[in-house]
Short mmCIF file of N, CA and C in Angstrom, two decimals:
data_model
loop_
_atom_site.label_atom_id
_atom_site.label_comp_id
_atom_site.label_asym_id
_atom_site.label_seq_id
_atom_site.Cartn_x
_atom_site.Cartn_y
_atom_site.Cartn_z
N MET A 1488 -12.25 19.88 59.88
CA MET A 1488 -12.74 18.55 60.17
C MET A 1488 -11.97 18.00 61.37
N SER A 1489 -12.64 17.40 62.30
CA SER A 1489 -11.99 16.87 63.48
C SER A 1489 -11.28 15.55 63.17
N GLN A 1490 -10.21 15.31 63.89
CA GLN A 1490 -9.44 14.09 63.73
C GLN A 1490 -10.23 12.92 64.31
N ARG A 1491 -10.31 11.83 63.58
CA ARG A 1491 -11.03 10.65 64.05
C ARG A 1491 -10.06 9.68 64.68
N LEU A 1492 -10.52 9.00 65.72
CA LEU A 1492 -9.73 7.93 66.32
C LEU A 1492 -9.71 6.75 65.37
N PRO A 1493 -8.68 5.89 65.47
CA PRO A 1493 -8.66 4.71 64.60
C PRO A 1493 -9.92 3.85 64.77
N ASN A 1494 -10.39 3.72 66.03
CA ASN A 1494 -11.62 2.97 66.27
C ASN A 1494 -12.35 3.54 67.48
N TYR A 1495 -13.60 3.16 67.59
CA TYR A 1495 -14.46 3.61 68.69
C TYR A 1495 -15.00 2.41 69.47
N LEU A 1496 -14.20 1.37 69.55
CA LEU A 1496 -14.63 0.15 70.22
C LEU A 1496 -14.92 0.39 71.69
N ARG A 1497 -14.05 1.12 72.36
CA ARG A 1497 -14.26 1.40 73.78
C ARG A 1497 -15.56 2.18 74.00
N THR A 1498 -15.78 3.18 73.16
CA THR A 1498 -16.98 4.00 73.27
C THR A 1498 -18.24 3.14 73.17
N TYR A 1499 -18.29 2.29 72.16
CA TYR A 1499 -19.49 1.46 71.97
C TYR A 1499 -19.60 0.37 73.04
N ARG A 1500 -18.46 -0.14 73.51
CA ARG A 1500 -18.51 -1.13 74.59
C ARG A 1500 -19.09 -0.51 75.85
N LYS A 1501 -18.62 0.71 76.16
CA LYS A 1501 -19.13 1.40 77.36
C LYS A 1501 -20.62 1.70 77.22
N ARG A 1502 -21.04 2.14 76.04
CA ARG A 1502 -22.46 2.41 75.82
C ARG A 1502 -23.31 1.15 76.01
N ALA A 1503 -22.73 0.00 75.69
CA ALA A 1503 -23.44 -1.27 75.83
C ALA A 1503 -23.35 -1.83 77.25
N CYS A 1504 -22.63 -1.12 78.11
CA CYS A 1504 -22.46 -1.54 79.51
C CYS A 1504 -21.80 -2.92 79.62
N LEU A 1505 -20.88 -3.20 78.74
CA LEU A 1505 -20.16 -4.46 78.76
C LEU A 1505 -18.72 -4.24 79.24
N THR A 1506 -18.19 -5.22 79.94
CA THR A 1506 -16.79 -5.16 80.36
C THR A 1506 -15.92 -5.70 79.23
N GLN A 1507 -14.62 -5.45 79.33
CA GLN A 1507 -13.69 -6.01 78.35
C GLN A 1507 -13.73 -7.53 78.39
N ASP A 1508 -13.83 -8.11 79.58
CA ASP A 1508 -13.90 -9.57 79.70
C ASP A 1508 -15.16 -10.12 79.04
N GLU A 1509 -16.27 -9.41 79.17
CA GLU A 1509 -17.52 -9.87 78.54
C GLU A 1509 -17.44 -9.81 77.02
N VAL A 1510 -16.86 -8.74 76.50
CA VAL A 1510 -16.68 -8.65 75.05
C VAL A 1510 -15.69 -9.72 74.59
N ALA A 1511 -14.65 -9.93 75.36
CA ALA A 1511 -13.68 -10.97 75.02
C ALA A 1511 -14.36 -12.33 74.93
N TYR A 1512 -15.23 -12.62 75.86
CA TYR A 1512 -15.96 -13.89 75.84
C TYR A 1512 -16.78 -14.01 74.56
N LEU A 1513 -17.47 -12.92 74.19
CA LEU A 1513 -18.26 -12.94 72.96
C LEU A 1513 -17.38 -13.13 71.73
N LEU A 1514 -16.17 -12.58 71.79
CA LEU A 1514 -15.23 -12.72 70.68
C LEU A 1514 -14.55 -14.09 70.65
N GLY A 1515 -14.71 -14.84 71.74
CA GLY A 1515 -14.10 -16.16 71.81
C GLY A 1515 -12.68 -16.16 72.33
N THR A 1516 -12.30 -15.14 73.08
CA THR A 1516 -10.96 -15.09 73.68
C THR A 1516 -11.08 -15.30 75.19
N TRP A 1517 -9.95 -15.53 75.83
CA TRP A 1517 -9.95 -15.92 77.23
C TRP A 1517 -10.20 -14.79 78.21
N ASN A 1518 -9.67 -13.60 77.90
CA ASN A 1518 -9.87 -12.48 78.82
C ASN A 1518 -9.85 -11.16 78.04
N GLY A 1519 -9.97 -10.08 78.77
CA GLY A 1519 -10.10 -8.78 78.14
C GLY A 1519 -8.81 -8.17 77.63
N ALA A 1520 -7.70 -8.85 77.76
CA ALA A 1520 -6.42 -8.27 77.33
C ALA A 1520 -6.42 -7.94 75.83
N LYS A 1521 -6.93 -8.86 75.03
CA LYS A 1521 -6.96 -8.61 73.59
C LYS A 1521 -7.91 -7.46 73.27
N VAL A 1522 -9.05 -7.41 73.94
CA VAL A 1522 -10.00 -6.32 73.75
C VAL A 1522 -9.34 -4.99 74.13
N SER A 1523 -8.59 -5.00 75.22
CA SER A 1523 -7.88 -3.80 75.64
C SER A 1523 -6.89 -3.34 74.58
N ARG A 1524 -6.18 -4.29 73.96
CA ARG A 1524 -5.23 -3.92 72.90
C ARG A 1524 -5.96 -3.37 71.68
N TYR A 1525 -7.12 -3.93 71.36
CA TYR A 1525 -7.91 -3.40 70.24
C TYR A 1525 -8.36 -1.97 70.56
N GLU A 1526 -8.88 -1.79 71.75
CA GLU A 1526 -9.40 -0.48 72.14
C GLU A 1526 -8.30 0.57 72.26
N GLY A 1527 -7.11 0.14 72.63
CA GLY A 1527 -5.99 1.06 72.80
C GLY A 1527 -5.17 1.26 71.53
N PHE A 1528 -5.66 0.75 70.41
CA PHE A 1528 -5.03 0.91 69.09
C PHE A 1528 -3.67 0.23 69.02
N LYS A 1529 -3.42 -0.73 69.89
CA LYS A 1529 -2.14 -1.44 69.88
C LYS A 1529 -2.18 -2.67 68.98
N ARG A 1530 -3.38 -3.09 68.63
CA ARG A 1530 -3.56 -4.26 67.79
C ARG A 1530 -4.81 -4.07 66.94
N ARG A 1531 -4.75 -4.55 65.70
CA ARG A 1531 -5.92 -4.49 64.82
C ARG A 1531 -6.66 -5.82 64.88
N PRO A 1532 -7.97 -5.77 65.05
CA PRO A 1532 -8.72 -7.03 65.07
C PRO A 1532 -8.75 -7.68 63.69
N ASN A 1533 -8.82 -9.02 63.68
CA ASN A 1533 -8.94 -9.73 62.40
C ASN A 1533 -10.36 -9.56 61.88
N VAL A 1534 -10.60 -10.05 60.68
CA VAL A 1534 -11.89 -9.84 60.05
C VAL A 1534 -13.03 -10.49 60.84
N GLN A 1535 -12.78 -11.65 61.45
CA GLN A 1535 -13.83 -12.28 62.26
C GLN A 1535 -14.20 -11.41 63.46
N ALA A 1536 -13.20 -10.83 64.09
CA ALA A 1536 -13.46 -9.95 65.24
C ALA A 1536 -14.20 -8.69 64.79
N VAL A 1537 -13.85 -8.16 63.63
CA VAL A 1537 -14.53 -6.97 63.11
C VAL A 1537 -16.02 -7.27 62.91
N PHE A 1538 -16.32 -8.41 62.29
CA PHE A 1538 -17.72 -8.77 62.10
C PHE A 1538 -18.42 -9.05 63.42
N ALA A 1539 -17.70 -9.62 64.36
CA ALA A 1539 -18.27 -9.87 65.69
C ALA A 1539 -18.61 -8.55 66.37
N TYR A 1540 -17.71 -7.59 66.32
CA TYR A 1540 -18.00 -6.27 66.89
C TYR A 1540 -19.23 -5.66 66.23
N ARG A 1541 -19.35 -5.82 64.93
CA ARG A 1541 -20.52 -5.32 64.20
C ARG A 1541 -21.79 -5.92 64.77
N MET A 1542 -21.76 -7.22 65.01
CA MET A 1542 -22.94 -7.90 65.56
C MET A 1542 -23.20 -7.52 67.02
N ILE A 1543 -22.16 -7.45 67.80
CA ILE A 1543 -22.30 -7.15 69.23
C ILE A 1543 -22.89 -5.77 69.44
N PHE A 1544 -22.37 -4.78 68.75
CA PHE A 1544 -22.79 -3.40 68.99
C PHE A 1544 -23.88 -2.91 68.03
N GLY A 1545 -24.13 -3.64 66.95
CA GLY A 1545 -25.15 -3.22 66.00
C GLY A 1545 -24.83 -1.92 65.31
N VAL A 1546 -23.55 -1.67 65.10
CA VAL A 1546 -23.07 -0.42 64.52
C VAL A 1546 -22.29 -0.75 63.25
N PRO A 1547 -22.48 0.00 62.18
CA PRO A 1547 -21.71 -0.26 60.96
C PRO A 1547 -20.21 -0.23 61.22
N VAL A 1548 -19.49 -1.06 60.51
CA VAL A 1548 -18.04 -1.15 60.66
C VAL A 1548 -17.38 0.21 60.43
N ARG A 1549 -17.87 0.97 59.47
CA ARG A 1549 -17.28 2.28 59.18
C ARG A 1549 -17.38 3.22 60.37
N ASP A 1550 -18.38 3.03 61.25
CA ASP A 1550 -18.50 3.84 62.46
C ASP A 1550 -17.63 3.30 63.58
N LEU A 1551 -17.55 1.99 63.69
CA LEU A 1551 -16.69 1.38 64.71
C LEU A 1551 -15.22 1.71 64.47
N PHE A 1552 -14.83 1.74 63.21
CA PHE A 1552 -13.44 1.97 62.84
C PHE A 1552 -13.34 3.22 61.96
N ALA A 1553 -13.89 4.32 62.44
CA ALA A 1553 -14.03 5.55 61.64
C ALA A 1553 -12.69 6.08 61.14
N GLY A 1554 -11.68 6.12 61.98
CA GLY A 1554 -10.39 6.64 61.56
C GLY A 1554 -9.74 5.75 60.52
N GLU A 1555 -9.81 4.44 60.73
CA GLU A 1555 -9.25 3.50 59.77
C GLU A 1555 -10.02 3.59 58.45
N PHE A 1556 -11.35 3.70 58.55
CA PHE A 1556 -12.16 3.81 57.34
C PHE A 1556 -11.75 5.04 56.54
N LYS A 1557 -11.56 6.16 57.21
CA LYS A 1557 -11.19 7.41 56.53
C LYS A 1557 -9.85 7.26 55.80
N LYS A 1558 -8.90 6.60 56.46
CA LYS A 1558 -7.59 6.38 55.80
C LYS A 1558 -7.74 5.51 54.56
N VAL A 1559 -8.51 4.44 54.67
CA VAL A 1559 -8.72 3.55 53.53
C VAL A 1559 -9.45 4.28 52.42
N GLU A 1560 -10.46 5.06 52.78
CA GLU A 1560 -11.22 5.83 51.80
C GLU A 1560 -10.31 6.76 51.00
N GLN A 1561 -9.40 7.44 51.69
CA GLN A 1561 -8.48 8.36 51.02
C GLN A 1561 -7.54 7.63 50.07
N VAL A 1562 -7.03 6.49 50.51
CA VAL A 1562 -6.12 5.69 49.67
C VAL A 1562 -6.86 5.18 48.44
N ILE A 1563 -8.07 4.64 48.64
CA ILE A 1563 -8.84 4.11 47.52
C ILE A 1563 -9.16 5.21 46.52
N LYS A 1564 -9.52 6.36 47.02
CA LYS A 1564 -9.85 7.48 46.13
C LYS A 1564 -8.63 7.88 45.29
N ARG A 1565 -7.46 7.96 45.94
CA ARG A 1565 -6.23 8.32 45.22
C ARG A 1565 -5.90 7.24 44.18
N ARG A 1566 -5.97 5.97 44.57
CA ARG A 1566 -5.66 4.89 43.64
C ARG A 1566 -6.67 4.82 42.50
N THR A 1567 -7.92 5.13 42.81
CA THR A 1567 -8.96 5.12 41.78
C THR A 1567 -8.66 6.17 40.70
N HIS A 1568 -8.25 7.36 41.13
CA HIS A 1568 -7.88 8.40 40.16
C HIS A 1568 -6.74 7.92 39.27
N LEU A 1569 -5.75 7.29 39.87
CA LEU A 1569 -4.60 6.80 39.10
C LEU A 1569 -5.00 5.69 38.13
N LEU A 1570 -5.85 4.79 38.58
CA LEU A 1570 -6.30 3.70 37.70
C LEU A 1570 -7.14 4.24 36.55
N ILE A 1571 -7.96 5.23 36.81
CA ILE A 1571 -8.74 5.86 35.73
C ILE A 1571 -7.80 6.41 34.67
N LYS A 1572 -6.75 7.10 35.10
CA LYS A 1572 -5.79 7.66 34.13
C LYS A 1572 -5.16 6.56 33.28
N ARG A 1573 -4.81 5.44 33.91
CA ARG A 1573 -4.21 4.31 33.18
C ARG A 1573 -5.19 3.71 32.18
N LEU A 1574 -6.43 3.54 32.62
CA LEU A 1574 -7.42 2.87 31.77
C LEU A 1574 -7.95 3.75 30.66
N GLU A 1575 -7.88 5.07 30.81
CA GLU A 1575 -8.41 5.97 29.79
C GLU A 1575 -7.69 5.82 28.45
N ARG A 1576 -6.53 5.20 28.46
CA ARG A 1576 -5.82 4.95 27.20
C ARG A 1576 -6.58 3.95 26.33
N GLY A 1577 -7.42 3.13 26.94
CA GLY A 1577 -8.17 2.12 26.20
C GLY A 1577 -9.61 2.50 25.96
N LYS A 1578 -9.90 3.80 25.98
CA LYS A 1578 -11.27 4.27 25.74
C LYS A 1578 -11.81 3.68 24.44
N GLY A 1579 -13.11 3.41 24.45
CA GLY A 1579 -13.75 2.84 23.27
C GLY A 1579 -13.99 1.34 23.43
N ASN A 1580 -13.16 0.68 24.18
CA ASN A 1580 -13.34 -0.74 24.47
C ASN A 1580 -14.49 -0.87 25.47
N PRO A 1581 -15.52 -1.67 25.16
CA PRO A 1581 -16.68 -1.76 26.06
C PRO A 1581 -16.34 -2.21 27.49
N VAL A 1582 -15.41 -3.12 27.65
CA VAL A 1582 -15.03 -3.57 28.99
C VAL A 1582 -14.33 -2.44 29.74
N ILE A 1583 -13.45 -1.73 29.06
CA ILE A 1583 -12.76 -0.60 29.67
C ILE A 1583 -13.78 0.47 30.06
N GLU A 1584 -14.75 0.73 29.21
CA GLU A 1584 -15.78 1.72 29.51
C GLU A 1584 -16.57 1.34 30.76
N LYS A 1585 -16.88 0.04 30.93
CA LYS A 1585 -17.57 -0.42 32.14
C LYS A 1585 -16.71 -0.19 33.37
N LYS A 1586 -15.43 -0.50 33.23
CA LYS A 1586 -14.51 -0.29 34.35
C LYS A 1586 -14.43 1.19 34.72
N LEU A 1587 -14.29 2.04 33.71
CA LEU A 1587 -14.21 3.48 33.95
C LEU A 1587 -15.48 4.00 34.62
N SER A 1588 -16.62 3.51 34.19
CA SER A 1588 -17.88 3.91 34.78
C SER A 1588 -17.92 3.54 36.27
N LYS A 1589 -17.51 2.33 36.58
CA LYS A 1589 -17.50 1.89 37.97
C LYS A 1589 -16.52 2.73 38.79
N LEU A 1590 -15.34 2.95 38.27
CA LEU A 1590 -14.33 3.73 38.99
C LEU A 1590 -14.79 5.16 39.24
N ARG A 1591 -15.43 5.76 38.24
CA ARG A 1591 -15.94 7.13 38.43
C ARG A 1591 -17.05 7.17 39.48
N SER A 1592 -17.84 6.10 39.54
CA SER A 1592 -18.90 6.07 40.56
C SER A 1592 -18.31 5.94 41.96
N ILE A 1593 -17.18 5.29 42.08
CA ILE A 1593 -16.51 5.19 43.38
C ILE A 1593 -16.10 6.58 43.85
N ILE A 1594 -15.55 7.36 42.95
CA ILE A 1594 -15.11 8.71 43.30
C ILE A 1594 -16.29 9.62 43.60
N SER A 1595 -17.34 9.55 42.80
CA SER A 1595 -18.46 10.46 42.96
C SER A 1595 -19.37 10.10 44.12
N ASN A 1596 -19.39 8.85 44.51
CA ASN A 1596 -20.30 8.43 45.58
C ASN A 1596 -19.60 7.43 46.48
N GLN A 1597 -18.54 7.84 47.12
CA GLN A 1597 -17.69 7.00 47.95
C GLN A 1597 -18.48 6.19 48.97
N ASP A 1598 -19.42 6.80 49.64
CA ASP A 1598 -20.12 6.15 50.74
C ASP A 1598 -20.90 4.91 50.33
N THR A 1599 -21.49 4.89 49.15
CA THR A 1599 -22.35 3.77 48.81
C THR A 1599 -21.65 2.70 47.98
N HIS A 1600 -20.44 2.96 47.51
CA HIS A 1600 -19.79 1.97 46.67
C HIS A 1600 -18.67 1.21 47.36
N ILE A 1601 -18.05 1.77 48.36
CA ILE A 1601 -16.95 1.05 49.01
C ILE A 1601 -17.47 0.04 50.00
N ILE A 1602 -18.39 0.43 50.84
CA ILE A 1602 -18.89 -0.50 51.85
C ILE A 1602 -20.41 -0.52 51.79
N GLU A 1603 -20.95 -1.67 51.51
CA GLU A 1603 -22.39 -1.87 51.47
C GLU A 1603 -22.73 -2.86 52.59
N GLU A 1604 -22.22 -2.59 53.79
CA GLU A 1604 -22.30 -3.58 54.85
C GLU A 1604 -23.69 -3.85 55.37
N ASP A 1605 -24.60 -2.91 55.29
CA ASP A 1605 -25.92 -3.13 55.85
C ASP A 1605 -26.90 -3.73 54.85
N TYR A 1606 -26.72 -3.43 53.58
CA TYR A 1606 -27.71 -3.85 52.61
C TYR A 1606 -27.13 -4.66 51.46
N GLY A 1607 -25.82 -4.65 51.29
CA GLY A 1607 -25.22 -5.32 50.15
C GLY A 1607 -25.40 -4.48 48.91
N PRO A 1608 -24.76 -4.86 47.82
CA PRO A 1608 -24.90 -4.08 46.60
C PRO A 1608 -26.31 -4.18 46.06
N SER A 1609 -26.74 -3.12 45.41
CA SER A 1609 -28.06 -3.13 44.82
C SER A 1609 -28.07 -4.10 43.65
N LYS A 1610 -29.25 -4.54 43.23
CA LYS A 1610 -29.35 -5.46 42.11
C LYS A 1610 -28.74 -4.86 40.85
N SER A 1611 -28.95 -3.56 40.65
CA SER A 1611 -28.41 -2.93 39.46
C SER A 1611 -26.88 -2.96 39.47
N GLU A 1612 -26.26 -2.74 40.63
CA GLU A 1612 -24.80 -2.81 40.70
C GLU A 1612 -24.32 -4.24 40.49
N ALA A 1613 -25.05 -5.20 41.05
CA ALA A 1613 -24.64 -6.59 40.95
C ALA A 1613 -24.67 -7.06 39.50
N THR A 1614 -25.57 -6.54 38.70
CA THR A 1614 -25.68 -7.00 37.33
C THR A 1614 -24.98 -6.09 36.34
N THR A 1615 -24.80 -4.83 36.65
CA THR A 1615 -24.24 -3.89 35.71
C THR A 1615 -22.75 -4.09 35.48
N TYR A 1616 -22.01 -4.49 36.49
CA TYR A 1616 -20.55 -4.48 36.38
C TYR A 1616 -19.93 -5.84 36.22
N HIS A 1617 -20.64 -6.76 35.59
CA HIS A 1617 -20.05 -8.06 35.28
C HIS A 1617 -19.19 -7.92 34.04
N CYS A 1618 -17.95 -8.35 34.13
CA CYS A 1618 -17.06 -8.30 32.98
C CYS A 1618 -16.74 -9.73 32.55
N HIS A 1619 -17.04 -10.04 31.33
CA HIS A 1619 -16.78 -11.41 30.83
C HIS A 1619 -15.72 -11.38 29.77
#
């Protein structure tokens, strides 16, 4: 598997034929210096900038920040396995069973459960995992 860059902001900016100053303007900053730091992996954009990039380039966040996404995905998967082991001690409890079901679905179908940025969670997911 090839190594992914932390982000592909420069790639998508170039494809859009926009300058760093133009993207900076869209982001609400004064000049392209901040955009340059984002593109050069020297600074991480805040959540507002991440959503702005999503809107500007029309590309899912997981593609814009592919390397970062992969790192987060690996951490979540590892933590999910550990949490499953902890919760399995309470098997039989209906709330614990719901939690275990959700956690197992994260592991088995990582792509559709961690980020639902284009469509949001399905109605079945929104109603199935309510814990009261």
